[in-house]
JSON list of C-alpha atoms and ligand atoms in Angstrom, two decimals:
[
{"chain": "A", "resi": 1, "resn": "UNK", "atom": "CA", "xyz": [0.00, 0.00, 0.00]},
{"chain": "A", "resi": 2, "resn": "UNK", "atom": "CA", "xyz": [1.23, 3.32, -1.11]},
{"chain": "A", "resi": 3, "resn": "UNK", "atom": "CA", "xyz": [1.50, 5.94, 2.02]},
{"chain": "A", "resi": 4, "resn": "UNK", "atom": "CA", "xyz": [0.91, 9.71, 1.54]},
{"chain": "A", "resi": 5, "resn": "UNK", "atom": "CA", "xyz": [4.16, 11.42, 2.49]},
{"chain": "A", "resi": 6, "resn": "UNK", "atom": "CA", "xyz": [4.00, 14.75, 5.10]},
{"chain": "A", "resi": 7, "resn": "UNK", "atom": "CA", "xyz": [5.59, 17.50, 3.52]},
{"chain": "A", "resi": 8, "resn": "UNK", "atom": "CA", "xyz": [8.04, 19.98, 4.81]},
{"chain": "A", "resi": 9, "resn": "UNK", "atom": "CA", "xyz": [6.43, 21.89, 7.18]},
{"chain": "A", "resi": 10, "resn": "UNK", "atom": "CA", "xyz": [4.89, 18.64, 8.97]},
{"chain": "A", "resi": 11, "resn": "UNK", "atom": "CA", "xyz": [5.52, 18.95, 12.84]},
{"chain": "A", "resi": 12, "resn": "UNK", "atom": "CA", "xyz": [6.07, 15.35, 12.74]},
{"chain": "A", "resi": 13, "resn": "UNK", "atom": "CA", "xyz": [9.32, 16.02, 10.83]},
{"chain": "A", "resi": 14, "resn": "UNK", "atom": "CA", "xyz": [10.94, 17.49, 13.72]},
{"chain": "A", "resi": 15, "resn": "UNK", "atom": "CA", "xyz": [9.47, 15.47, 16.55]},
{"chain": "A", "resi": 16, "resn": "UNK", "atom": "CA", "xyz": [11.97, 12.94, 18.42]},
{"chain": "A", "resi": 17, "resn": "UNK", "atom": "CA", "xyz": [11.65, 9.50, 17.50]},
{"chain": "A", "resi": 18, "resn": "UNK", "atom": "CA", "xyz": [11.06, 6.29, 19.58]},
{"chain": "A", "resi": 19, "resn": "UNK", "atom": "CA", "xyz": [13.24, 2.88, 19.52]},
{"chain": "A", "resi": 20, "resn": "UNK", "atom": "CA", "xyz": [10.84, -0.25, 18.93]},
{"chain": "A", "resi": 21, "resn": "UNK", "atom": "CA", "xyz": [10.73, -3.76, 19.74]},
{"chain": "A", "resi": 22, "resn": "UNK", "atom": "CA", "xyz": [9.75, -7.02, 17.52]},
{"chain": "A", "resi": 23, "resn": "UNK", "atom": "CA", "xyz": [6.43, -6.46, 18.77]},
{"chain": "A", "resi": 24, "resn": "UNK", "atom": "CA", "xyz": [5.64, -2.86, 16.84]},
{"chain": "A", "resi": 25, "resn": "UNK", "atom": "CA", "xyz": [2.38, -3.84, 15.55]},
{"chain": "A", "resi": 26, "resn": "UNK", "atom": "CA", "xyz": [2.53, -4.82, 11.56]},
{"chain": "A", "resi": 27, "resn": "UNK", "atom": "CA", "xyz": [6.10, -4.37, 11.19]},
{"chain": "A", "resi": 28, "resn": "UNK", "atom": "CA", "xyz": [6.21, -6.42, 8.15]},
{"chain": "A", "resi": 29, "resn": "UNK", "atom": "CA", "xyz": [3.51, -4.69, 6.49]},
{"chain": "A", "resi": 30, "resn": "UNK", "atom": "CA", "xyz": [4.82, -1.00, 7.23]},
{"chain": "A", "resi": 31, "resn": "UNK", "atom": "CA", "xyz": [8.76, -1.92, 6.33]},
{"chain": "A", "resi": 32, "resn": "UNK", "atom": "CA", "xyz": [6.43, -3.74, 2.98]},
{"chain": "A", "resi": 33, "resn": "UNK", "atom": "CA", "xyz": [4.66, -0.54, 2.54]},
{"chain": "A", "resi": 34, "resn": "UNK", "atom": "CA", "xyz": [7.59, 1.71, 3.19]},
{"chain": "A", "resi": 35, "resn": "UNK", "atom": "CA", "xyz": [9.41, 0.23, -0.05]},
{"chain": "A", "resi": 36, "resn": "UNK", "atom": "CA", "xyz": [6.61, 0.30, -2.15]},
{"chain": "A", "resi": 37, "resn": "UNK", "atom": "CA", "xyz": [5.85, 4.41, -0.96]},
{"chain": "A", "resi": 38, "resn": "UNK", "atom": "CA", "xyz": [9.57, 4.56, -1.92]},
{"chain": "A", "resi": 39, "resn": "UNK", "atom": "CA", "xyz": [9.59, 2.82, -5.33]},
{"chain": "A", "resi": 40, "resn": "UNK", "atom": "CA", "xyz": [6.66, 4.87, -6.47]},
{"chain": "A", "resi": 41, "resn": "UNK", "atom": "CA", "xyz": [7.71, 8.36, -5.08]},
{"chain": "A", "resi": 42, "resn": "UNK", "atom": "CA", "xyz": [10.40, 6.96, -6.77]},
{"chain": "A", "resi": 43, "resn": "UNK", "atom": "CA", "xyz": [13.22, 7.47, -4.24]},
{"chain": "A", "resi": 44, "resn": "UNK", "atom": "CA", "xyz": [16.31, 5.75, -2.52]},
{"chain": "A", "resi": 45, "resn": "UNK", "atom": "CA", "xyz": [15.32, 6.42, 0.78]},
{"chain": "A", "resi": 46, "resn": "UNK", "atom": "CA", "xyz": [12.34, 6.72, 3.17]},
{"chain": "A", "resi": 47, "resn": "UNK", "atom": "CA", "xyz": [11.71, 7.62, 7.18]},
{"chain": "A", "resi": 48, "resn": "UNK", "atom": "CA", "xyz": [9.08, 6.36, 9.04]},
{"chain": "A", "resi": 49, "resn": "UNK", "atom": "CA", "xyz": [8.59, 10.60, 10.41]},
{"chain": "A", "resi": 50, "resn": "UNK", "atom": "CA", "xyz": [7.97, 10.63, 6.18]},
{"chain": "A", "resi": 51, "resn": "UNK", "atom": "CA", "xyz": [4.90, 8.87, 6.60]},
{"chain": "A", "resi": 52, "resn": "UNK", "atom": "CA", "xyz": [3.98, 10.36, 10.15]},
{"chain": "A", "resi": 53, "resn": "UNK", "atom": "CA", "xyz": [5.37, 7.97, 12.18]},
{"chain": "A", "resi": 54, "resn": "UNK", "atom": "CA", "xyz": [7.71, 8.74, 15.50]},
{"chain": "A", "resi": 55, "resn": "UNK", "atom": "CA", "xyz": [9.97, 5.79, 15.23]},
{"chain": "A", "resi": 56, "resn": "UNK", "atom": "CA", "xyz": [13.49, 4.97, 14.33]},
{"chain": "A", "resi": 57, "resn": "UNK", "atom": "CA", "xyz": [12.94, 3.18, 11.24]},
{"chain": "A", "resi": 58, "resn": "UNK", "atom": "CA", "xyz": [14.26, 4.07, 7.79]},
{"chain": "A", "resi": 59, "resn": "UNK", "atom": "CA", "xyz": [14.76, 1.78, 4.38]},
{"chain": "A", "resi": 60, "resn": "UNK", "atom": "CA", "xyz": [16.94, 2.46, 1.59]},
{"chain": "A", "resi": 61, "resn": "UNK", "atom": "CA", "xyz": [17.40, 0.60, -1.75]},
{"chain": "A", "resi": 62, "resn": "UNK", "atom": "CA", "xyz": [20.29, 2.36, -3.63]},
{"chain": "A", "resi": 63, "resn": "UNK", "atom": "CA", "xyz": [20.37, -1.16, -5.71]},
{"chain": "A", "resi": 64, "resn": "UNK", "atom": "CA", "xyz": [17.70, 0.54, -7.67]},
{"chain": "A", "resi": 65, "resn": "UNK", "atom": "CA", "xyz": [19.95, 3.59, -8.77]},
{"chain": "A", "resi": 66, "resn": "UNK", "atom": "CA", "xyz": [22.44, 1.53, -9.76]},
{"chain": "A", "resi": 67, "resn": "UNK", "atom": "CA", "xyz": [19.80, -0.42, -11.79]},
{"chain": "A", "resi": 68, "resn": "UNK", "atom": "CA", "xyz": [18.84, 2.68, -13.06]},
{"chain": "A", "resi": 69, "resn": "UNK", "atom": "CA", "xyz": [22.25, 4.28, -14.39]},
{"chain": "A", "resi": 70, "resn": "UNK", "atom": "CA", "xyz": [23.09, 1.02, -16.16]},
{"chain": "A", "resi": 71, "resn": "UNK", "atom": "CA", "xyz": [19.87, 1.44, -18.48]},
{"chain": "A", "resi": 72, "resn": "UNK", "atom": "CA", "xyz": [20.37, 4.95, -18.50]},
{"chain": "A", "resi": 73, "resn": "UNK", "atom": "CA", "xyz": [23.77, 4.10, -19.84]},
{"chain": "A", "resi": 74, "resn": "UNK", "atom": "CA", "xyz": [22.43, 1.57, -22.28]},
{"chain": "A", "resi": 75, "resn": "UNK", "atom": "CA", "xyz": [19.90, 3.98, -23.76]},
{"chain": "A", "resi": 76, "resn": "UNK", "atom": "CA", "xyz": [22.39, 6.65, -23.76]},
{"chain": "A", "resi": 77, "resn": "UNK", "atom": "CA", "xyz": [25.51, 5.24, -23.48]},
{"chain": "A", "resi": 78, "resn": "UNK", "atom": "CA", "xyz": [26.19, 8.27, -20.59]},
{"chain": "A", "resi": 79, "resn": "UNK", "atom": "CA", "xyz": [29.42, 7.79, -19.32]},
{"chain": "A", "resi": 80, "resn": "UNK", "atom": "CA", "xyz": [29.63, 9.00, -15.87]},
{"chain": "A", "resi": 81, "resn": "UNK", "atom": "CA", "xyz": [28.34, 6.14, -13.88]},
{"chain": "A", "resi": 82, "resn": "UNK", "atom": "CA", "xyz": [30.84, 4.34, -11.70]},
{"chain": "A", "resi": 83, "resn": "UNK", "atom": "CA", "xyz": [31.42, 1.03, -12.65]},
{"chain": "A", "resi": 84, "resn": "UNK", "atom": "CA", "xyz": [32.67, 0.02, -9.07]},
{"chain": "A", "resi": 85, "resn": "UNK", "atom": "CA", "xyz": [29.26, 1.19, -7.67]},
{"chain": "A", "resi": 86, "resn": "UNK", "atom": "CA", "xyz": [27.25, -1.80, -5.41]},
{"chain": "A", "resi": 87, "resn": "UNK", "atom": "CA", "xyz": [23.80, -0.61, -4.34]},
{"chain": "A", "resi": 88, "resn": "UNK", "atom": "CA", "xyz": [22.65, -1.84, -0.72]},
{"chain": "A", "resi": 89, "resn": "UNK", "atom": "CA", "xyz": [18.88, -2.74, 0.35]},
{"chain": "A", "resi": 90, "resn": "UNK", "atom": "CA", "xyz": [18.39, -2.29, 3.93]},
{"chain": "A", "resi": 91, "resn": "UNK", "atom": "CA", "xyz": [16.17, -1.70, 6.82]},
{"chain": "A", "resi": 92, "resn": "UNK", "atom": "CA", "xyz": [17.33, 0.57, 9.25]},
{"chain": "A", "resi": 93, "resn": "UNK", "atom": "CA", "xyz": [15.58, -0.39, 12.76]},
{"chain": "A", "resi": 94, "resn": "UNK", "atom": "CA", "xyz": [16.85, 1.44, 16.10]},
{"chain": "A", "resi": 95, "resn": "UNK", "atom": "CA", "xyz": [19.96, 2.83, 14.75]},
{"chain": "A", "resi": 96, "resn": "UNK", "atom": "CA", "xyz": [23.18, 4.22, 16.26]},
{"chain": "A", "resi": 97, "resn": "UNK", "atom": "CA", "xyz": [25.46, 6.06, 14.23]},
{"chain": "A", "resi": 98, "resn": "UNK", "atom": "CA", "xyz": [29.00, 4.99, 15.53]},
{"chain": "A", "resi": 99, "resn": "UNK", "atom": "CA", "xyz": [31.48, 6.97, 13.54]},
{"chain": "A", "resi": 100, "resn": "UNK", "atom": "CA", "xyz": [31.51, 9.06, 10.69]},
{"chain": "A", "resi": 101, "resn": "UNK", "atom": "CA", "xyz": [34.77, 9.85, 8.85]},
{"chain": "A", "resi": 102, "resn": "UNK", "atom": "CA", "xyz": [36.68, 10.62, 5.38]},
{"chain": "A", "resi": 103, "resn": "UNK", "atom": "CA", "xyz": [37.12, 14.03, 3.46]},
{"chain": "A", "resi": 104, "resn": "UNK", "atom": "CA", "xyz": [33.15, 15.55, 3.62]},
{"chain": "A", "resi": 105, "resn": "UNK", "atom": "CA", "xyz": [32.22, 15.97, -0.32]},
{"chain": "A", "resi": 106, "resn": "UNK", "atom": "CA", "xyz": [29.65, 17.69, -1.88]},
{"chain": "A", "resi": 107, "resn": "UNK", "atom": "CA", "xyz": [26.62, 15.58, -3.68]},
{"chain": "A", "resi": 108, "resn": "UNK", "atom": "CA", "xyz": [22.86, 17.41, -4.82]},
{"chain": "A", "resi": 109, "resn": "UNK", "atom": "CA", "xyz": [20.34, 16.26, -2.30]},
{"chain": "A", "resi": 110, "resn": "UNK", "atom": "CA", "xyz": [16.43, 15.80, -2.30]},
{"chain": "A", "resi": 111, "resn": "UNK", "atom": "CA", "xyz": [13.82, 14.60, -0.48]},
{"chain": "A", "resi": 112, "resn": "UNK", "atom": "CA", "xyz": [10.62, 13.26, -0.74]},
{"chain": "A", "resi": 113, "resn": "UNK", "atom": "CA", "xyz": [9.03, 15.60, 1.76]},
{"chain": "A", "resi": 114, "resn": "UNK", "atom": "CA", "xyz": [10.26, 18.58, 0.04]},
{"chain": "A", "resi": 115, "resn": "UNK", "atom": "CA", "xyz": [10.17, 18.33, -3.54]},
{"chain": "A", "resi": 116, "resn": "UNK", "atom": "CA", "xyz": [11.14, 20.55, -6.52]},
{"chain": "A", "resi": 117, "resn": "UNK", "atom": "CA", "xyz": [14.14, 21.29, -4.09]},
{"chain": "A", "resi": 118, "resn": "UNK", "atom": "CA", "xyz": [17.69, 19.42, -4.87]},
{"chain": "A", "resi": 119, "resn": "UNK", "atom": "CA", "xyz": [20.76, 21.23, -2.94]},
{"chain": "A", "resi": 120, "resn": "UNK", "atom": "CA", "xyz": [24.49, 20.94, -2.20]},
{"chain": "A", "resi": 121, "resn": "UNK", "atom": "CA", "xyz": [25.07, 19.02, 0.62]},
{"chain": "A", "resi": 122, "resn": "UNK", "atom": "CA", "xyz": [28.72, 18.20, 2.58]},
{"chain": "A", "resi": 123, "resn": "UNK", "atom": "CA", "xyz": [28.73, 15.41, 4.18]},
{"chain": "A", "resi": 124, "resn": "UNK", "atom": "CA", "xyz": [31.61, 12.86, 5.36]},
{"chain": "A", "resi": 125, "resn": "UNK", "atom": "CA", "xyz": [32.43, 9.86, 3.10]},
{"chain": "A", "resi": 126, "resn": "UNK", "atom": "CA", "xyz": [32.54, 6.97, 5.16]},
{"chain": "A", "resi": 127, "resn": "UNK", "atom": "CA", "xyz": [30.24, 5.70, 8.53]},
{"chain": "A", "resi": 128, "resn": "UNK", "atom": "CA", "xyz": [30.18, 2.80, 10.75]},
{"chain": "A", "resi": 129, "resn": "UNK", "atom": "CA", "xyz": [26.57, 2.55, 12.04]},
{"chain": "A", "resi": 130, "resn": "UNK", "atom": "CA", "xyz": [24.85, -0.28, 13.95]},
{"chain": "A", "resi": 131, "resn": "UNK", "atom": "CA", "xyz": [21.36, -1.09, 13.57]},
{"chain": "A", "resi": 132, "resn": "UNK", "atom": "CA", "xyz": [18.65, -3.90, 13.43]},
{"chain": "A", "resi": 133, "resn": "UNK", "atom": "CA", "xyz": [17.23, -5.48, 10.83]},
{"chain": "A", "resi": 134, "resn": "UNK", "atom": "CA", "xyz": [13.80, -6.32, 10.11]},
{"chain": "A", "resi": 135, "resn": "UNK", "atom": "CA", "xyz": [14.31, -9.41, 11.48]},
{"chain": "A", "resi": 136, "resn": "UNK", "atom": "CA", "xyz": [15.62, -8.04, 14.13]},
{"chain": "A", "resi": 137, "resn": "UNK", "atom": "CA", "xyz": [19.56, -9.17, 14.11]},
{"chain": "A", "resi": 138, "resn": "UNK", "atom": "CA", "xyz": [22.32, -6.67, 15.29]},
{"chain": "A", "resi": 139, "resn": "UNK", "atom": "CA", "xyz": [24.51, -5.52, 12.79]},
{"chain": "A", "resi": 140, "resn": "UNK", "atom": "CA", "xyz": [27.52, -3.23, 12.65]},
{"chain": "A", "resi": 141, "resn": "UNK", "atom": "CA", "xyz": [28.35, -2.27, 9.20]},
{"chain": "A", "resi": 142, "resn": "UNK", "atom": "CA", "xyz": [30.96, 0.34, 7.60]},
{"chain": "A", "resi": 143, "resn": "UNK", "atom": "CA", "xyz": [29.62, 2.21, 4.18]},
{"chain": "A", "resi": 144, "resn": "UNK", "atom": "CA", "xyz": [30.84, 4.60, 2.21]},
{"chain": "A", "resi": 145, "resn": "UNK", "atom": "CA", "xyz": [30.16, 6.77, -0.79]},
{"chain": "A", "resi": 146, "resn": "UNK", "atom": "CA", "xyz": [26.67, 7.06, -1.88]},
{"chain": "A", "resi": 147, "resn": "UNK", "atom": "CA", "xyz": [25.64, 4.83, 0.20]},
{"chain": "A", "resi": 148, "resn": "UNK", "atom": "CA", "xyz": [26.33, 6.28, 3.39]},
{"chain": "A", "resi": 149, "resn": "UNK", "atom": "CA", "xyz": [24.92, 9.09, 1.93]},
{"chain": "A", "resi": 150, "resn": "UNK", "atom": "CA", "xyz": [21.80, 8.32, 1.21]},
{"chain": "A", "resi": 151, "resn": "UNK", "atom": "CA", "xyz": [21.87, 6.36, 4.80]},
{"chain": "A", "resi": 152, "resn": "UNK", "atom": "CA", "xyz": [23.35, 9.82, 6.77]},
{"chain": "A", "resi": 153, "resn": "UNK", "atom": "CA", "xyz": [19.81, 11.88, 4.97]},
{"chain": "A", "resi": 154, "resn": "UNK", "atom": "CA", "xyz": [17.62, 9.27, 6.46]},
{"chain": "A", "resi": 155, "resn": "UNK", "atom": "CA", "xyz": [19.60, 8.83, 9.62]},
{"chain": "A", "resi": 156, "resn": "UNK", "atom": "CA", "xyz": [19.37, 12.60, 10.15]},
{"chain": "A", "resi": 157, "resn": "UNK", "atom": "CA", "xyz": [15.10, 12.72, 9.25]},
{"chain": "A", "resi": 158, "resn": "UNK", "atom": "CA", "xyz": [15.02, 10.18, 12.48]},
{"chain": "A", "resi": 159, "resn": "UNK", "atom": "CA", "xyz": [17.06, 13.12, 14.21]},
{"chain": "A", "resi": 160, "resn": "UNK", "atom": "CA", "xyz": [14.63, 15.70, 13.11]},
{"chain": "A", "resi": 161, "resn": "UNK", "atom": "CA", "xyz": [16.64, 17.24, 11.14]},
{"chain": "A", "resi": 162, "resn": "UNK", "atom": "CA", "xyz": [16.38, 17.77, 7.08]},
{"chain": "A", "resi": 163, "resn": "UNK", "atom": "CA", "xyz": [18.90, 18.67, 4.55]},
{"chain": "A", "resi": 164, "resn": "UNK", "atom": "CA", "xyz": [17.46, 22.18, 4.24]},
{"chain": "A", "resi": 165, "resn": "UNK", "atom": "CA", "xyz": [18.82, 23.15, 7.51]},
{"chain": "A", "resi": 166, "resn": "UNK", "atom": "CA", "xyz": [22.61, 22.10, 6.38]},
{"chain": "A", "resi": 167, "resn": "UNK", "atom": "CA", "xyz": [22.38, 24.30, 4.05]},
{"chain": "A", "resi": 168, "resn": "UNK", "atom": "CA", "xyz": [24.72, 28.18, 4.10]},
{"chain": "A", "resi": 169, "resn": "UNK", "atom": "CA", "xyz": [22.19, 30.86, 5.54]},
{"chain": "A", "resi": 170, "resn": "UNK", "atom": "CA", "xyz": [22.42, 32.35, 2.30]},
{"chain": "A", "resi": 171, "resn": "UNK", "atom": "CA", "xyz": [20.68, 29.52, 0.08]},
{"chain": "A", "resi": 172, "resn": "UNK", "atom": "CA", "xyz": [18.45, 29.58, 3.16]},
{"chain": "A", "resi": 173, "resn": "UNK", "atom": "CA", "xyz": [16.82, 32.70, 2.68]},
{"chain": "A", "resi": 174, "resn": "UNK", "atom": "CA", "xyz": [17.11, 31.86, -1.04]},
{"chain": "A", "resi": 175, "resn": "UNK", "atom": "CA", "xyz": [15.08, 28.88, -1.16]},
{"chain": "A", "resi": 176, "resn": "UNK", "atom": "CA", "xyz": [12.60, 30.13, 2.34]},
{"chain": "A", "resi": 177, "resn": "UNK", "atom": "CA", "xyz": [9.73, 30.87, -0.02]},
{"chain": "A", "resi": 178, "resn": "UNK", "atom": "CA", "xyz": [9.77, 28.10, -1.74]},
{"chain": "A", "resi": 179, "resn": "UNK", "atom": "CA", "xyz": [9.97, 25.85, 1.22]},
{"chain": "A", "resi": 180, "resn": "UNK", "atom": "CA", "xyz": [6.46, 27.96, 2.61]},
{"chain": "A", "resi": 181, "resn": "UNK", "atom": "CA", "xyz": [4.49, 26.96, -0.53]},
{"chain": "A", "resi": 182, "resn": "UNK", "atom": "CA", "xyz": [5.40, 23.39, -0.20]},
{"chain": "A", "resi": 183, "resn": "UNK", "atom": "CA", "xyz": [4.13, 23.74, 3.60]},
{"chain": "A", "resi": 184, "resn": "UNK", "atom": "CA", "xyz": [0.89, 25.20, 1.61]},
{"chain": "A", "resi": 185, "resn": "UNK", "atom": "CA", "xyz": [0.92, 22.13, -0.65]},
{"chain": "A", "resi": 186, "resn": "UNK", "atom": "CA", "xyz": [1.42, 24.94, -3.68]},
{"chain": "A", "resi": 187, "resn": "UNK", "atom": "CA", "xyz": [3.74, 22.48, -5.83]},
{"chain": "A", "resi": 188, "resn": "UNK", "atom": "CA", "xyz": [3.52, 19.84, -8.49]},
{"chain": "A", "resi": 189, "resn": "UNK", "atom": "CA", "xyz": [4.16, 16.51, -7.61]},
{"chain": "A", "resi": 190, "resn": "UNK", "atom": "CA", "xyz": [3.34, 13.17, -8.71]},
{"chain": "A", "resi": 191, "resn": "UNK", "atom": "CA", "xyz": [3.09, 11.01, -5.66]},
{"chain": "A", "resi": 192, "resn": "UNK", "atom": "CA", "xyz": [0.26, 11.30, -2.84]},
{"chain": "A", "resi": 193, "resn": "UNK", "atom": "CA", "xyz": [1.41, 13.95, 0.04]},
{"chain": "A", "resi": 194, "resn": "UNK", "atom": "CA", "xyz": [0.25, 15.24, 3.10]},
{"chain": "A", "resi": 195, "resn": "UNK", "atom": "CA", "xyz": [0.55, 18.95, 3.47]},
{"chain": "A", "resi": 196, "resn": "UNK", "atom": "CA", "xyz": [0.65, 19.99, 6.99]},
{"chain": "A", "resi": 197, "resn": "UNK", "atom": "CA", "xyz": [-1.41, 23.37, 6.49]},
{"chain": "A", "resi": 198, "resn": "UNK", "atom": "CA", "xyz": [-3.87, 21.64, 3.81]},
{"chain": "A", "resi": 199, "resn": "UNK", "atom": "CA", "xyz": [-4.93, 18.96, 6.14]},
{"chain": "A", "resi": 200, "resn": "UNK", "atom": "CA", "xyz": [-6.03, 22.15, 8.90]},
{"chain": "A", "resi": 201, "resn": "UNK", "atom": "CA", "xyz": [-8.12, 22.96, 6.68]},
{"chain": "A", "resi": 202, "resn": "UNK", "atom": "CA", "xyz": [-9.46, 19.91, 6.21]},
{"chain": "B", "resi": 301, "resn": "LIG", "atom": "ZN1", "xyz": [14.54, 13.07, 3.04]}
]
């Protein structure tokens, strides 16, 4: 089942999260449904505060970009891909960042919740994080490149925290307005959303 996703603005966004046990009620069906809100959206990443939920959950499937580039590359024989890319599918249950290291590099961010908005974004290269899985084994696992990436945005939305606020002050104010007509669900987009000052008003 597809999940609306809250949009920026979304209190939810911003609230703590809360750790969970094996007995969180449906796990298999939300982690089922978080994939398939993901794959639609489409996306590489999703939260559980993304689809209003307080918990410290997140999936990512960067196996599908990689999937992606190569046909890209067929069709258009685009050169830029790296070859030595291997996407990871995961879920992310009550995770603890351990260490992030490397030379921070700059990669063009987005994010489901706030769309029509793709920034700069430094982040380390390389992280060590422990976690459980969905069947709820302990791992500790070192990733780098993209996929820590990807894994350091989602990490960060069970913080509270969203790439917009990493951002210089200047592309701040630069992209405010923008960020206030999301909030006001004023923006195209092709998946189902929740805007947080449409559904006042409804
Ligand atoms: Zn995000």
């Amino acid at each position: 089942m597809i999940l609306p996703i809250v949009a920026y603005g979304d209190p939810v966004l911003r609230k703590a999260t809360k750790e969970i046990n094996e007995n969180y009620p449906e796990l298999d069906k939300l982690v089922e449904n978080m994939f398939e809100t993901m794959y639609n959206a489409p996306g590489v990443g999703l939260a559980a505060p993304q689809v209003g939920l307080s918990i410290r959950l997140f999936v990512v499937d960067t196996e599908y970009i990689s999937k992606d580039d190569e046909e890209a590359e067929e069709d258009h024989e685009l050169g830029d891909t790296d070859e030595d890319f291997a996407g990871i599918k995961r879920v992310f249950i009550n995770p603890i960042m351990i260490e992030e290291t490397g030379t921070p590099w700059d990669y063009e961010e987005g994010c489901l919740s706030i769309p029509g908005i793709r920034e700069d974004v430094s982040r380390k290269d390389t992280i060590t994080i422990e976690y459980y899985d969905e069947n709820f084994e302990l791992w500790e696992e070192t990733f780098d490149g993209l996929n820590a990436r990807v894994i350091q945005h989602e990490y960060d939305h069970i913080e509270g925290i969203l790439f917009t606020d990493k951002l210089k002050p200047l592309k701040k104010r630069l992209i405010k307005s923008k960020l206030d007509r999301i909030s006001k669900g004023e923006v195209d987009v092709d998946y189902k959303m929740l805007f947080p000052e449409l559904k006042k008003a409804r």
